[in-house]
mmCIF file of C-alpha atoms in Angstrom:
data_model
loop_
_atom_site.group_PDB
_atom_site.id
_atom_site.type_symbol
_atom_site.label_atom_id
_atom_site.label_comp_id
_atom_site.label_asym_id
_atom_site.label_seq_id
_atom_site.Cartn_x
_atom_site.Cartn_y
_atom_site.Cartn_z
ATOM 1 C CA UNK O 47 0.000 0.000 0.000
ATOM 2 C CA UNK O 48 2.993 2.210 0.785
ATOM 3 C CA UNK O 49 4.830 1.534 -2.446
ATOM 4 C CA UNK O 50 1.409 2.183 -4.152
ATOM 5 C CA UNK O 51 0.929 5.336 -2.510
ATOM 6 C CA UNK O 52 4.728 6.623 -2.910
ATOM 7 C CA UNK O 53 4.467 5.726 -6.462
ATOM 8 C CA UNK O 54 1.164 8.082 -6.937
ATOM 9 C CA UNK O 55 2.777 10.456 -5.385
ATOM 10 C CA UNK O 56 6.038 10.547 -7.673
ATOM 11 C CA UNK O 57 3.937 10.228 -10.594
ATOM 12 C CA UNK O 58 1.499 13.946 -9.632
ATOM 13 C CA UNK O 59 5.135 15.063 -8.506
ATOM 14 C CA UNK O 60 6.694 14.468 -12.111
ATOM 15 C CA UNK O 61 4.724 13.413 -14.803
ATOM 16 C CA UNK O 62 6.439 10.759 -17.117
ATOM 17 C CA UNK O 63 8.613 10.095 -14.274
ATOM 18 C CA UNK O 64 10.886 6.688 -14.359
ATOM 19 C CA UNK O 65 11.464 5.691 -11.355
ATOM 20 C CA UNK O 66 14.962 3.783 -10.193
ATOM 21 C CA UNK O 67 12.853 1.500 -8.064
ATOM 22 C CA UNK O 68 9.226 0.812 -6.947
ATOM 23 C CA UNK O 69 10.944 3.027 -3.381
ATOM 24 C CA UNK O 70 12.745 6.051 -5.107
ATOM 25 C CA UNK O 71 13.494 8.048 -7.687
ATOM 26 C CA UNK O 72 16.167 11.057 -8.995
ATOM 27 C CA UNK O 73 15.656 14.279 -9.450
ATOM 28 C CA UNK O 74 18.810 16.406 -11.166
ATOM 29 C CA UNK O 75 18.602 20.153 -11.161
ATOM 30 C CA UNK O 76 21.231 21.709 -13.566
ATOM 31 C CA UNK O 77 20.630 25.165 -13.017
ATOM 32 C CA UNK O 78 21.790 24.900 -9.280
ATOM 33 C CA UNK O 79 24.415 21.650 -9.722
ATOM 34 C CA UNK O 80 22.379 19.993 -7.696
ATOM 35 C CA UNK O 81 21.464 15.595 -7.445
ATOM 36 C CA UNK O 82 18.367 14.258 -5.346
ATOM 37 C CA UNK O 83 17.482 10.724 -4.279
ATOM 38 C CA UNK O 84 14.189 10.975 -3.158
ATOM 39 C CA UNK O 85 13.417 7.680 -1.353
ATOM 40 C CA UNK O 86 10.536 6.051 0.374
ATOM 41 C CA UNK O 87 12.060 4.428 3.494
ATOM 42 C CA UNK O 88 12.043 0.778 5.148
ATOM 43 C CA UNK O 89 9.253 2.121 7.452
ATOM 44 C CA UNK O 90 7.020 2.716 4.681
ATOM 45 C CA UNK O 91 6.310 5.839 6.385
ATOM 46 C CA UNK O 92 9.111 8.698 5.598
ATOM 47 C CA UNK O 93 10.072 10.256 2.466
ATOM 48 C CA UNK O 94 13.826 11.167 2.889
ATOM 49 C CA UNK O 95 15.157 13.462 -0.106
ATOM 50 C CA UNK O 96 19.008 12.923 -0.313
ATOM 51 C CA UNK O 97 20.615 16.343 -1.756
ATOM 52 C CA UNK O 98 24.281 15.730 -2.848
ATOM 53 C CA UNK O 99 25.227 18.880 -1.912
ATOM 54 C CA UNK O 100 29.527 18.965 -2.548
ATOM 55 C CA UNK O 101 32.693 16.354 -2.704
ATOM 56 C CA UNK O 102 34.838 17.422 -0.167
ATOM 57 C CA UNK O 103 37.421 14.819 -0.264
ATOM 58 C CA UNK O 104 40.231 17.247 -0.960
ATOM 59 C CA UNK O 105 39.326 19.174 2.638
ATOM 60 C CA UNK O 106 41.510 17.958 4.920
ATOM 61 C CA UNK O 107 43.077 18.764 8.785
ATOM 62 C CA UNK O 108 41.888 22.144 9.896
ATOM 63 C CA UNK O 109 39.741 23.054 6.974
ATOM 64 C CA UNK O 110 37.746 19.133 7.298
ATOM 65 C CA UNK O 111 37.526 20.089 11.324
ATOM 66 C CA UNK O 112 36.011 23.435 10.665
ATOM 67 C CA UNK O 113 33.744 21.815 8.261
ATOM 68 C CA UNK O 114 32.984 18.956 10.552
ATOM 69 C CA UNK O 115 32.137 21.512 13.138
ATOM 70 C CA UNK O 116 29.940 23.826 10.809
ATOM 71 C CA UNK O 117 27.740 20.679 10.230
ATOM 72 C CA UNK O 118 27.316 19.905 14.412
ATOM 73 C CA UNK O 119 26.243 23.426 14.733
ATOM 74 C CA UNK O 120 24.092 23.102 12.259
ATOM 75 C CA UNK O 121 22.389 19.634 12.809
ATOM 76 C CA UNK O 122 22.007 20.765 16.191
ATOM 77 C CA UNK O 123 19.759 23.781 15.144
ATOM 78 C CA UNK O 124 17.897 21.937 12.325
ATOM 79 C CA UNK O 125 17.274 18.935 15.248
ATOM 80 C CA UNK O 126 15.024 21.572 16.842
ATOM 81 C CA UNK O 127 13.282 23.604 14.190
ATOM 82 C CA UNK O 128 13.732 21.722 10.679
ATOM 83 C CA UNK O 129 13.564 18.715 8.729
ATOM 84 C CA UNK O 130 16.457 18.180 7.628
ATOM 85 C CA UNK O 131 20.170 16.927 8.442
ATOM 86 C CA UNK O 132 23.269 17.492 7.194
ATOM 87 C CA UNK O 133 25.766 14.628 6.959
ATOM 88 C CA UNK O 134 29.567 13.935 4.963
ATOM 89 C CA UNK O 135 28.833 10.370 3.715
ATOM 90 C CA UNK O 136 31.252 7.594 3.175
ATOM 91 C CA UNK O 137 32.420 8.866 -0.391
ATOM 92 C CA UNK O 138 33.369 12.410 1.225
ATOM 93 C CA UNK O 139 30.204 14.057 0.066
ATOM 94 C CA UNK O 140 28.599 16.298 1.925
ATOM 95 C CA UNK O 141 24.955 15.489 1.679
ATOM 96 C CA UNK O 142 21.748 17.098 3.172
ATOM 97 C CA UNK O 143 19.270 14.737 3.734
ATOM 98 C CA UNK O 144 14.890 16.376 4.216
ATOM 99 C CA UNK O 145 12.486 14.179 5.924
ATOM 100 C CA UNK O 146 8.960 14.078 5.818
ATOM 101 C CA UNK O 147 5.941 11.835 6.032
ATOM 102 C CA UNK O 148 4.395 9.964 3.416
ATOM 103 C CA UNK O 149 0.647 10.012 4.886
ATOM 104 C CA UNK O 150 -0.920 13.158 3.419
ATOM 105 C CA UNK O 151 1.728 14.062 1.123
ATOM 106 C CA UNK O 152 1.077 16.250 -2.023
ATOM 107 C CA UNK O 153 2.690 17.926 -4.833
ATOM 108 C CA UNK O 154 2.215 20.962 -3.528
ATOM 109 C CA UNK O 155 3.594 20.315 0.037
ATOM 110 C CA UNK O 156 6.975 18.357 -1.256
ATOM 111 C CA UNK O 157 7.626 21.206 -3.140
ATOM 112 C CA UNK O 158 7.659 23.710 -0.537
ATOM 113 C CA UNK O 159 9.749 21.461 0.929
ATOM 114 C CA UNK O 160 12.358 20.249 -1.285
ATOM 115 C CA UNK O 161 12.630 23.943 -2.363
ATOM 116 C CA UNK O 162 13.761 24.828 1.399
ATOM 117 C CA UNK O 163 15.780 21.979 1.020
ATOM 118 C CA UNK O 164 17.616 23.048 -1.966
ATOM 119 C CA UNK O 165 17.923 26.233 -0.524
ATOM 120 C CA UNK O 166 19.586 25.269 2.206
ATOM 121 C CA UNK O 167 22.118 23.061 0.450
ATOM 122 C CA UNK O 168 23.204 26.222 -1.650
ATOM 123 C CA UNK O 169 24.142 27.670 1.601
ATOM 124 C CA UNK O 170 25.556 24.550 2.596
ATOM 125 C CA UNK O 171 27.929 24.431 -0.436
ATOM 126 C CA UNK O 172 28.424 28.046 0.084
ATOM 127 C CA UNK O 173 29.732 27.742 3.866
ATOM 128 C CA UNK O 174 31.856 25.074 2.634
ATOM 129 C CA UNK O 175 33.476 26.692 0.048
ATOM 130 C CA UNK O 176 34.081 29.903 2.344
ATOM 131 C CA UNK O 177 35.766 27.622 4.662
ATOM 132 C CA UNK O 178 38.018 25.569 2.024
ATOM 133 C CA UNK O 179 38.568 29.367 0.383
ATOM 134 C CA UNK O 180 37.288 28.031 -3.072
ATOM 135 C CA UNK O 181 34.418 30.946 -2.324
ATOM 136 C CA UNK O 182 34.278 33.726 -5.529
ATOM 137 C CA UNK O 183 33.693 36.181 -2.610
ATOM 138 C CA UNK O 184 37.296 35.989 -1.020
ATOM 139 C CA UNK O 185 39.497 38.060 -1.919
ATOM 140 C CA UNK O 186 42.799 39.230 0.157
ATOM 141 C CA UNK O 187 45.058 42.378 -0.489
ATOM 142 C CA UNK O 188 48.958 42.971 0.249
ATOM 143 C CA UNK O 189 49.924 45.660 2.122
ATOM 144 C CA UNK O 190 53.219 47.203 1.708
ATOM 145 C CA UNK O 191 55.172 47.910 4.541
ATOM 146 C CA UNK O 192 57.652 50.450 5.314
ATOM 147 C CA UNK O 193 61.294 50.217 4.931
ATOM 148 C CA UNK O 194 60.083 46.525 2.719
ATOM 149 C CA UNK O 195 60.795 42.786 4.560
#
């Protein structure tokens, strides 16, 4: 009945939708670089939404611990007031994973939602890339000093 239901839903989601199994399908958005695996879970009750969000294999020592610590402080606000979770899975990507419940869910609501979602993993990739320094928006300047070093 869950599969069923999961499967109506992907269908009104996407029309002509192929799905990669009777429990999930993808969803790639170009425009923002972005991958989702949108599954229905063993419980037959959750809909988690998988966002691949940025490899960060390369960051490593202090950059990987201030990443590492970004996503605590984070996880530890979204445990209270979101859906969501943000995790570095075992192939170094950093991935932020939505929740929410199959029973009553509509077009119109998973939207909403995965569009918070993907919101949140721009800023995601964003904060990461500030941290590594592969951020556009850093910039640095040499000062000259006096009397030269």
């Amino acid at each position: 009945m869950a599969v069923q239901t999961f499967q109506e839903f992907a269908a009104d989601f996407v029309p002509d939708l192929e799905m990669s199994s009777p429990h999930r399908f993808d969803l790639i958005f170009d425009d923002k670089g972005l991958y989702v695996d949108v599954t229905l879970t063993n419980d037959d009750k959750t809909v988690l939404s998988d966002i691949y969000v940025l490899d960060v294999s390369a960051f490593m020592g202090g950059v990987r611990r201030s990443l590492v610590h970004a996503v605590m402080g984070i996880n530890e606000v979204a445990a209270q007031n979101s859906n969501f979770m943000v995790t570095i899975d075992s192939r170094n990507y950093l991935v932020l994973s939505g929740y929410c419940q199959l029973d009553g869910l509509s077009s119109e609501s998973f939207d909403r939602e995965l569009t918070f979602w993907l919101d949140q993993a721009d800023r995601m990739r964003s904060l990461a890339q500030t941290i590594s320094f592969q951020s556009e928006d850093i910039g640095y300047e040499l000062d000259t000093v006096a009397g030269g070093m």
